[in-house]
Amino acid sequence: MSKLKGEDVIIDDKKINVLIHFQNVQYQELFYRRKFEFHIFLWTAIIFIVLSNSILIETTNSLLWKDFGCSGKLLMSGLIFFISFFSIKWQNKEREYSHRTCRVIAKISRALKAFDKNYFIKEDTLFPEKWKYWGNDHLYILSRYFKPNFVTVTWILGLFTILIVWLQP
């Protein structure tokens, strides 16, 4: 813990306990944010899957946009695009909150000396060096939309649903 003697040891121990407490709180917040981001994706995915299935099933030939031809398909495609766009923006906003939380967790871990070599483990650090800057990666780069994550699956499902609308006679 601390190399100081007497009263200073108690103060340092209290500081460490406070840091550990806040780290636990931040982890709970992170888990909440990730769960909420998953729920946003799940709601969107369910909407698209139900919509895609209703288009493909023969009993739904009297759907509203089929009566309006091309303009009906454009309207439906616009609605699907809006749902996709809104869902992706919402997921990205939740990811921003998660990144802020990750930065706080990394900062607390640095204060607890988890990245200091030889502090806990001889000739090594407790955590990998790349975790030191956890939460600092860029959210709004184009490559993020092509990596395996909920945002990528959301736009793919939206595109797939739009294609189903346009490929139906």
Tab-separated table of C-alpha atoms in Angstrom:
chain	number	residue	atom	x	y	z
A	1	MET	CA	0.000	0.000	0.000
A	2	SER	CA	1.951	2.980	1.266
A	3	LYS	CA	5.545	3.261	2.350
A	4	LEU	CA	4.740	6.064	4.815
A	5	LYS	CA	4.294	5.424	8.524
A	6	GLY	CA	1.666	6.437	11.013
A	7	GLU	CA	-1.266	8.661	10.125
A	8	ASP	CA	-0.219	9.064	6.469
A	9	VAL	CA	-0.782	5.331	5.918
A	10	ILE	CA	-4.417	5.683	6.999
A	11	ILE	CA	-4.928	8.635	4.669
A	12	ASP	CA	-3.408	6.749	1.716
A	13	ASP	CA	-5.478	3.654	2.489
A	14	LYS	CA	-8.639	5.774	2.505
A	15	LYS	CA	-7.662	7.290	-0.832
A	16	ILE	CA	-7.130	3.836	-2.301
A	17	ASN	CA	-10.498	2.658	-0.976
A	18	VAL	CA	-12.199	5.707	-2.478
A	19	LEU	CA	-10.502	5.054	-5.836
A	20	ILE	CA	-11.580	1.405	-5.772
A	21	HIS	CA	-15.137	2.444	-4.914
A	22	PHE	CA	-15.299	4.903	-7.824
A	23	GLN	CA	-13.746	2.361	-10.161
A	24	ASN	CA	-16.504	-0.107	-9.270
A	25	VAL	CA	-19.139	2.574	-9.830
A	26	GLN	CA	-17.651	3.371	-13.245
A	27	TYR	CA	-17.625	-0.313	-14.231
A	28	GLN	CA	-21.309	-0.546	-13.310
A	29	GLU	CA	-21.985	2.517	-15.472
A	30	LEU	CA	-20.035	0.973	-18.347
A	31	PHE	CA	-22.011	-2.269	-18.144
A	32	TYR	CA	-25.259	-0.272	-18.089
A	33	ARG	CA	-24.234	1.703	-21.194
A	34	ARG	CA	-23.211	-1.407	-23.096
A	35	LYS	CA	-26.467	-3.126	-22.181
A	36	PHE	CA	-28.464	-0.081	-23.306
A	37	GLU	CA	-26.545	0.101	-26.587
A	38	PHE	CA	-27.381	-3.572	-27.165
A	39	HIS	CA	-31.071	-2.893	-26.457
A	40	ILE	CA	-31.125	-0.063	-29.000
A	41	PHE	CA	-29.650	-2.424	-31.579
A	42	LEU	CA	-32.064	-5.194	-30.591
A	43	TRP	CA	-35.129	-2.960	-30.974
A	44	THR	CA	-33.976	-1.838	-34.413
A	45	ALA	CA	-33.121	-5.382	-35.498
A	46	ILE	CA	-36.531	-6.657	-34.422
A	47	ILE	CA	-38.280	-3.865	-36.367
A	48	PHE	CA	-36.278	-4.686	-39.512
A	49	ILE	CA	-36.716	-8.453	-39.193
A	50	VAL	CA	-40.472	-8.167	-38.656
A	51	LEU	CA	-40.746	-5.726	-41.552
A	52	SER	CA	-38.643	-7.951	-43.842
A	53	ASN	CA	-40.688	-11.019	-42.959
A	54	SER	CA	-43.969	-9.189	-43.478
A	55	ILE	CA	-42.800	-8.153	-46.954
A	56	LEU	CA	-41.739	-11.683	-47.890
A	57	ILE	CA	-44.897	-13.427	-46.678
A	58	GLU	CA	-47.512	-13.785	-49.418
A	59	THR	CA	-50.461	-12.836	-47.191
A	60	THR	CA	-49.207	-9.256	-46.980
A	61	ASN	CA	-49.617	-8.434	-50.670
A	62	SER	CA	-51.992	-5.597	-49.818
A	63	LEU	CA	-49.368	-3.561	-47.975
A	64	LEU	CA	-49.878	0.172	-48.224
A	65	TRP	CA	-46.728	1.005	-50.177
A	66	LYS	CA	-47.520	-1.644	-52.826
A	67	ASP	CA	-50.688	0.269	-53.748
A	68	PHE	CA	-48.638	3.412	-54.409
A	69	GLY	CA	-46.004	1.776	-56.635
A	70	CYS	CA	-42.631	3.496	-56.844
A	71	SER	CA	-43.595	6.413	-54.599
A	72	GLY	CA	-44.781	3.970	-51.929
A	73	LYS	CA	-41.480	2.121	-52.116
A	74	LEU	CA	-39.607	5.440	-51.844
A	75	LEU	CA	-41.653	6.382	-48.783
A	76	MET	CA	-41.024	2.987	-47.166
A	77	SER	CA	-37.302	3.179	-48.004
A	78	GLY	CA	-37.157	6.646	-46.453
A	79	LEU	CA	-38.781	5.344	-43.276
A	80	ILE	CA	-36.333	2.439	-43.075
A	81	PHE	CA	-33.414	4.821	-43.700
A	82	PHE	CA	-34.676	7.141	-40.939
A	83	ILE	CA	-34.973	4.258	-38.461
A	84	SER	CA	-31.444	3.098	-39.363
A	85	PHE	CA	-29.982	6.590	-39.117
A	86	PHE	CA	-31.710	7.313	-35.799
A	87	SER	CA	-30.628	3.983	-34.328
A	88	ILE	CA	-26.994	4.471	-35.397
A	89	LYS	CA	-26.926	8.008	-33.960
A	90	TRP	CA	-28.418	6.735	-30.696
A	91	GLN	CA	-25.938	3.843	-30.513
A	92	ASN	CA	-23.041	6.232	-31.188
A	93	LYS	CA	-24.265	8.571	-28.425
A	94	GLU	CA	-24.322	5.651	-25.982
A	95	ARG	CA	-20.841	4.651	-27.177
A	96	GLU	CA	-19.629	8.214	-26.446
A	97	TYR	CA	-20.870	7.867	-22.863
A	98	SER	CA	-19.160	4.473	-22.627
A	99	HIS	CA	-15.882	5.947	-23.880
A	100	ARG	CA	-16.021	8.681	-21.248
A	101	THR	CA	-16.540	6.032	-18.600
A	102	CYS	CA	-13.636	3.977	-19.985
A	103	ARG	CA	-11.357	7.003	-19.773
A	104	VAL	CA	-12.301	7.479	-16.109
A	105	ILE	CA	-11.650	3.786	-15.386
A	106	ALA	CA	-8.232	4.008	-17.075
A	107	LYS	CA	-7.418	7.159	-15.116
A	108	ILE	CA	-8.320	5.452	-11.830
A	109	SER	CA	-6.262	2.405	-12.849
A	110	ARG	CA	-3.279	4.687	-13.483
A	111	ALA	CA	-3.771	6.257	-10.040
A	112	LEU	CA	-3.824	2.747	-8.540
A	113	LYS	CA	-0.482	2.051	-10.272
A	114	ALA	CA	-1.885	-0.781	-12.397
A	115	PHE	CA	0.359	0.282	-15.298
A	116	ASP	CA	3.553	0.740	-13.282
A	117	LYS	CA	6.170	-1.897	-13.967
A	118	ASN	CA	7.318	-3.861	-10.888
A	119	TYR	CA	4.634	-2.336	-8.647
A	120	PHE	CA	2.477	-5.484	-8.403
A	121	ILE	CA	4.329	-7.994	-10.563
A	122	LYS	CA	8.065	-8.364	-10.836
A	123	GLU	CA	9.297	-7.280	-14.309
A	124	ASP	CA	5.738	-6.651	-15.535
A	125	THR	CA	2.671	-4.429	-15.202
A	126	LEU	CA	-0.687	-5.523	-13.830
A	127	PHE	CA	-2.565	-4.337	-16.947
A	128	PRO	CA	-1.398	-4.309	-20.583
A	129	GLU	CA	0.037	-0.985	-21.767
A	130	LYS	CA	-2.686	-0.525	-24.424
A	131	TRP	CA	-5.333	-0.358	-21.681
A	132	LYS	CA	-3.681	2.777	-20.330
A	133	TYR	CA	-5.552	4.895	-22.896
A	134	TRP	CA	-8.783	2.920	-22.931
A	135	GLY	CA	-11.679	4.930	-24.389
A	136	ASN	CA	-9.516	7.279	-26.467
A	137	ASP	CA	-10.126	5.678	-29.874
A	138	HIS	CA	-12.133	7.644	-32.422
A	139	LEU	CA	-15.824	6.890	-32.749
A	140	TYR	CA	-16.612	8.692	-35.958
A	141	ILE	CA	-14.121	7.230	-38.401
A	142	LEU	CA	-15.458	5.470	-41.472
A	143	SER	CA	-13.741	2.157	-40.689
A	144	ARG	CA	-15.885	1.827	-37.513
A	145	TYR	CA	-18.893	1.264	-39.765
A	146	PHE	CA	-17.234	-1.800	-41.309
A	147	LYS	CA	-15.972	-3.483	-38.139
A	148	PRO	CA	-17.945	-6.165	-36.310
A	149	ASN	CA	-20.225	-4.147	-34.031
A	150	PHE	CA	-23.890	-3.246	-33.579
A	151	VAL	CA	-23.652	-0.153	-35.800
A	152	THR	CA	-22.421	-2.206	-38.759
A	153	VAL	CA	-25.159	-4.796	-38.328
A	154	THR	CA	-27.760	-2.012	-38.029
A	155	TRP	CA	-26.890	-0.404	-41.367
A	156	ILE	CA	-26.604	-3.821	-43.050
A	157	LEU	CA	-30.063	-4.820	-41.769
A	158	GLY	CA	-31.465	-1.461	-42.912
A	159	LEU	CA	-29.934	-1.858	-46.369
A	160	PHE	CA	-31.171	-5.450	-46.597
A	161	THR	CA	-34.697	-4.363	-45.655
A	162	ILE	CA	-34.653	-1.587	-48.271
A	163	LEU	CA	-33.493	-4.097	-50.886
A	164	ILE	CA	-36.361	-6.423	-49.960
A	165	VAL	CA	-38.811	-3.541	-50.431
A	166	TRP	CA	-37.451	-2.783	-53.897
A	167	LEU	CA	-37.059	-6.392	-55.038
A	168	GLN	CA	-40.678	-7.304	-54.301
A	169	PRO	CA	-42.987	-7.059	-57.342
